[in-house]
Short mmCIF file of C-alpha atoms in Angstrom, two decimals:
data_model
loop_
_atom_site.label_atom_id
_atom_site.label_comp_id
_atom_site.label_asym_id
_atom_site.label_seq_id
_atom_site.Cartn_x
_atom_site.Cartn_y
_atom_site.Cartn_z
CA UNK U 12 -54.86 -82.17 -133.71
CA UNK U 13 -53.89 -83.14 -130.01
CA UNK U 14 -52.01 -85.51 -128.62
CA UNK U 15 -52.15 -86.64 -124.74
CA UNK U 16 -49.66 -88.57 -123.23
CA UNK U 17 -50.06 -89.61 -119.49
CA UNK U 18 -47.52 -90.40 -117.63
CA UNK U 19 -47.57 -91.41 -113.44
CA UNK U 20 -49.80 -88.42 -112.67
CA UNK U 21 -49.27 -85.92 -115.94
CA UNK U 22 -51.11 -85.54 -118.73
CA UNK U 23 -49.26 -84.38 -121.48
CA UNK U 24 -50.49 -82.96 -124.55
CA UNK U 25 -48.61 -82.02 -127.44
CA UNK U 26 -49.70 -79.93 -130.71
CA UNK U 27 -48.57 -77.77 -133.58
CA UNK U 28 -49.73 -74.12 -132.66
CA UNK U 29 -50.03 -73.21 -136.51
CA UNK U 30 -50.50 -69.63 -136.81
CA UNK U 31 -53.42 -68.88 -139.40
CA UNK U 32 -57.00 -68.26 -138.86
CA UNK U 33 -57.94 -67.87 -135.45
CA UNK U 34 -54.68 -68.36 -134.19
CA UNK U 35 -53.07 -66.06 -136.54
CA UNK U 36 -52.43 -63.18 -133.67
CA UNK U 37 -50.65 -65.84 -131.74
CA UNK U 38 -47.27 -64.79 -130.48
CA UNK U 39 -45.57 -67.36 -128.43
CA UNK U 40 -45.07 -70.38 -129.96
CA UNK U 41 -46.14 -69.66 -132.93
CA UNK U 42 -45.21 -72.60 -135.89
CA UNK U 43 -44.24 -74.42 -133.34
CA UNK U 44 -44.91 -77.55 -131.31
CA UNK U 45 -46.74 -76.52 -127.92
CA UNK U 46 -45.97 -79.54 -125.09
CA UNK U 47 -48.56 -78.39 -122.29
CA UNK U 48 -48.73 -80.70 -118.28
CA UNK U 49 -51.54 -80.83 -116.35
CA UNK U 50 -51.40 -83.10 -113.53
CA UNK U 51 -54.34 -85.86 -114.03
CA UNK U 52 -57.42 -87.08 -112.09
CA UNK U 53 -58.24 -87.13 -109.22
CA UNK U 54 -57.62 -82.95 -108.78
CA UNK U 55 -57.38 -81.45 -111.83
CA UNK U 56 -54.68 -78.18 -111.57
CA UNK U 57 -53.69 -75.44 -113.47
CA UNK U 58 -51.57 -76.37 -117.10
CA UNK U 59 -48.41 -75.42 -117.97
CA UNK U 60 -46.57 -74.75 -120.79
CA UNK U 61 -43.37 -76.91 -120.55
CA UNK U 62 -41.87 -76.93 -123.61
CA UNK U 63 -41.89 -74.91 -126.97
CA UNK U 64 -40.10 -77.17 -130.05
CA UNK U 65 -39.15 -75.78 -133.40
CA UNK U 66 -37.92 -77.43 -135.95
CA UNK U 67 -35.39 -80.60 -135.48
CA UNK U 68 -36.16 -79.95 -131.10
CA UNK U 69 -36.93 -82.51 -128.43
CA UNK U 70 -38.44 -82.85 -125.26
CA UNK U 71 -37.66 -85.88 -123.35
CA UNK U 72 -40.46 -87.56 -120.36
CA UNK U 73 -37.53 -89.48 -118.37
CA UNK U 74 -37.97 -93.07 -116.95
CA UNK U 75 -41.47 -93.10 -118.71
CA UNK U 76 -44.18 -94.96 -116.67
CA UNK U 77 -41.14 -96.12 -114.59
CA UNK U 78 -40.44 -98.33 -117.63
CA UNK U 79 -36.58 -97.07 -117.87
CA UNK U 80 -37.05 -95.75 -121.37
CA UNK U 81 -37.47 -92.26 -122.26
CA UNK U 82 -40.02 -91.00 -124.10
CA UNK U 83 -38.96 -88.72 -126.70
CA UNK U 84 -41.13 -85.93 -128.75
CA UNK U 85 -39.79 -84.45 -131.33
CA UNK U 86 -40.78 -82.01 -133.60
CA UNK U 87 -39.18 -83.35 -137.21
CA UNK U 88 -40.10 -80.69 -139.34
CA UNK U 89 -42.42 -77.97 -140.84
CA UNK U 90 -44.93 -79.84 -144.08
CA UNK U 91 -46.96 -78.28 -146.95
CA UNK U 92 -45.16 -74.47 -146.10
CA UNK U 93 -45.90 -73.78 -142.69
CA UNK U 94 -49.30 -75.86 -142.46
CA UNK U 95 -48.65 -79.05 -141.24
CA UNK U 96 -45.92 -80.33 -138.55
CA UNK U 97 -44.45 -83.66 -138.27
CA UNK U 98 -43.61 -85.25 -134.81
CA UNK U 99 -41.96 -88.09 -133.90
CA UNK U 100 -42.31 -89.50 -130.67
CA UNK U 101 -40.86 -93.01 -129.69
CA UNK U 102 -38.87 -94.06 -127.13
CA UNK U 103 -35.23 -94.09 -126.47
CA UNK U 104 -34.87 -96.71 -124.28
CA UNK U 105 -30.52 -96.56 -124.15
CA UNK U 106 -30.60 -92.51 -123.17
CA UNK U 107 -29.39 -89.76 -125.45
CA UNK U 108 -26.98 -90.45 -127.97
CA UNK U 109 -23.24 -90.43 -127.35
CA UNK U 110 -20.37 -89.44 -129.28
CA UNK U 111 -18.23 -91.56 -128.18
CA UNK U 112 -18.57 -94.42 -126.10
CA UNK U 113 -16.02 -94.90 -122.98
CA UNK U 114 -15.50 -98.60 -123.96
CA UNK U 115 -13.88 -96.81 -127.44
CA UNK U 116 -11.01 -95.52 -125.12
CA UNK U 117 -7.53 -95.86 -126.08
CA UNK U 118 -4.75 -96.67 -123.85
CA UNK U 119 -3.14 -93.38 -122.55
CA UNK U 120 -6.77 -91.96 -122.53
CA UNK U 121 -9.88 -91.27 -119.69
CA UNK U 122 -13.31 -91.30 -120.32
CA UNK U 123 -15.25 -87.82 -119.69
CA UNK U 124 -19.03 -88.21 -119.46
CA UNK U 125 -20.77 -84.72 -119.54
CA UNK U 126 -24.30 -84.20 -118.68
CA UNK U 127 -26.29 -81.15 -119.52
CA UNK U 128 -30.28 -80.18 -118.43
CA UNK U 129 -31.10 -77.31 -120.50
CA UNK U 130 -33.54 -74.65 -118.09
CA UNK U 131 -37.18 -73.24 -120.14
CA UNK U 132 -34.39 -70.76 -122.31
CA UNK U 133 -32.04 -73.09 -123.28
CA UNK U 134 -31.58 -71.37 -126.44
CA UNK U 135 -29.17 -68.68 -124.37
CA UNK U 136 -27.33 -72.45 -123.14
CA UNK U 137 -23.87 -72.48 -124.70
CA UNK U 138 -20.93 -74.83 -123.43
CA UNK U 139 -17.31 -75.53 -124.40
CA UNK U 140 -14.24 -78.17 -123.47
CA UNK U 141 -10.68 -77.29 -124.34
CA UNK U 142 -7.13 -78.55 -123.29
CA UNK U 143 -5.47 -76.27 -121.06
CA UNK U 144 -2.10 -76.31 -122.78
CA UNK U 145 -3.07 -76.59 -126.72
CA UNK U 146 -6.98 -74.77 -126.44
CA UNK U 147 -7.49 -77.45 -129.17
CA UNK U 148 -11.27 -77.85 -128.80
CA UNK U 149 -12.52 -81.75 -127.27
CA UNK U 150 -15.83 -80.84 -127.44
CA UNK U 151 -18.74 -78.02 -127.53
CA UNK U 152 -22.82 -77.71 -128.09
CA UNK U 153 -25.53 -74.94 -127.96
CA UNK U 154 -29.42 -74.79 -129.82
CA UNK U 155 -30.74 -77.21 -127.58
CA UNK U 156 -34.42 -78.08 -126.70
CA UNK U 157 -36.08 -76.59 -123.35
CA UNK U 158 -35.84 -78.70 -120.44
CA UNK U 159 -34.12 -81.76 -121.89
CA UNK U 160 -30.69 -83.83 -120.70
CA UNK U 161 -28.21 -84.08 -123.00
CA UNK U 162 -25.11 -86.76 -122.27
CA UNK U 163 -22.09 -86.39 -123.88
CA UNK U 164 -18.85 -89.44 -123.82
CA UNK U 165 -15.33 -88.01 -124.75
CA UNK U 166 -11.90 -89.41 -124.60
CA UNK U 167 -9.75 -87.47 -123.25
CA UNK U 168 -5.75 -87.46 -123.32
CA UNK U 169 -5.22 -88.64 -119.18
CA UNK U 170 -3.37 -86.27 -117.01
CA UNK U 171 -4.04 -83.28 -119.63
CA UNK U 172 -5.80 -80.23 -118.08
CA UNK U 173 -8.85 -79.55 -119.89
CA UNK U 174 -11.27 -76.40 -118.83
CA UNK U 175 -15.11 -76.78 -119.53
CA UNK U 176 -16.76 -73.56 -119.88
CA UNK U 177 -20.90 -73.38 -119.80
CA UNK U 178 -22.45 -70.06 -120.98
CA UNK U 179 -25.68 -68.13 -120.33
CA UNK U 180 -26.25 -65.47 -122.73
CA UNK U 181 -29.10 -63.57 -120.90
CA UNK U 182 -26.68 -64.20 -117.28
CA UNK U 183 -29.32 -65.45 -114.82
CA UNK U 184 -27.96 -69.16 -115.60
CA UNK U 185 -29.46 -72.37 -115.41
CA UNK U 186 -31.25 -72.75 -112.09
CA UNK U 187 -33.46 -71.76 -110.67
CA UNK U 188 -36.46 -69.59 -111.95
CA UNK U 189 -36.93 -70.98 -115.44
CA UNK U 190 -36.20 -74.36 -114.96
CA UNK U 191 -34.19 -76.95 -112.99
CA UNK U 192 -31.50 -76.44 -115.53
CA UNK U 193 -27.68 -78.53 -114.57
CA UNK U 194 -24.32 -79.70 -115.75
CA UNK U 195 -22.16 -82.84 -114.46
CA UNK U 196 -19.27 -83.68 -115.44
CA UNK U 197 -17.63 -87.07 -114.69
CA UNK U 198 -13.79 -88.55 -115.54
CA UNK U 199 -13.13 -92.57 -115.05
CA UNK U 200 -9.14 -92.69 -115.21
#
């Protein structure tokens, strides 16, 4: 079972790449969810695989249909064994979740918004945020889903150093080959 989601130009399609019967010499991907893009009518191009989701992963179509809500597919979880795959996919019209909002702020504190784009291997993506002075840990993250944004809110003690750290465990980091993989950070005082 297929599913094909178009989107200004791409066509999307999305299925579980069970392996068993004549799939069962598959290698990549396999018991997992397969997202493949092909650029739509009028010229029809070659696909490509964009995103490979196992269990509890997402992929996110940004600013879907230029409606300002983001499509979200993820893959919920393995049924029946290994036979059967349940996806969700809805949209997430407010962006990723936060942990914790900058309007949540105390006095004495700064919001820190961090944004992440995971690259194709985003399981080597690992990140950390410390203070300088204590190395008490404000925030960190890793497993995430190929090419997907991830937005983080902190509060952070103001005028404290902090040091944010973002790890690639193969080392040929986030840009440029395997992805348009990127981190922002942003403090409002």
């Amino acid at each position: 079972f297929v599913v094909k989601i178009s989107d200004n130009g791409d066509d999307y399609y999305v299925g579980y790449n069970r392996k068993t019967g004549i799939n069962a010499g598959t290698e990549e991907g396999a018991d997992m969810v397969l997202i493949v893009n092909r650029p739509s009518a009028p010229i029809y191009k070659e696909s490509l695989l964009t995103a490979v989701l196992d269990a509890t992963e997402k992929f996110v179509i940004f600013d879907y249909q230029g409606s300002g809500s983001n499509l979200v597919i993820r893959f919920t979880e393995r049924v029946s064994g290994f036979d059967e795959a349940l996806i969700d996919i809805y949209f997430d019209g407010s962006g990723p979740p936060t942990q914790a909002p900058s309007s949540l702020c105390n006095a004495g504190e700064s919001s820190l918004e961090l944004s992440i784009t995971t690259d194709y291997y985003s399981s080597d993506t690992s990140w950390t945020l410390t203070y300088d002075v204590s190395s008490e840990t404000i925030g960190s993250g890793s497993g995430y889903a190929p090419n997907t944004n991830y937005v983080y809110s902190f509060c952070i003690t103001r005028g404290a150093p902090f040091t944010f750290n973002i790890f690639d465990t193969y080392g040929d980091g986030l840009c440029c080959l395997y992805g348009k993989g990127s981190y922002i950070g942003k403090v409002d005082s």
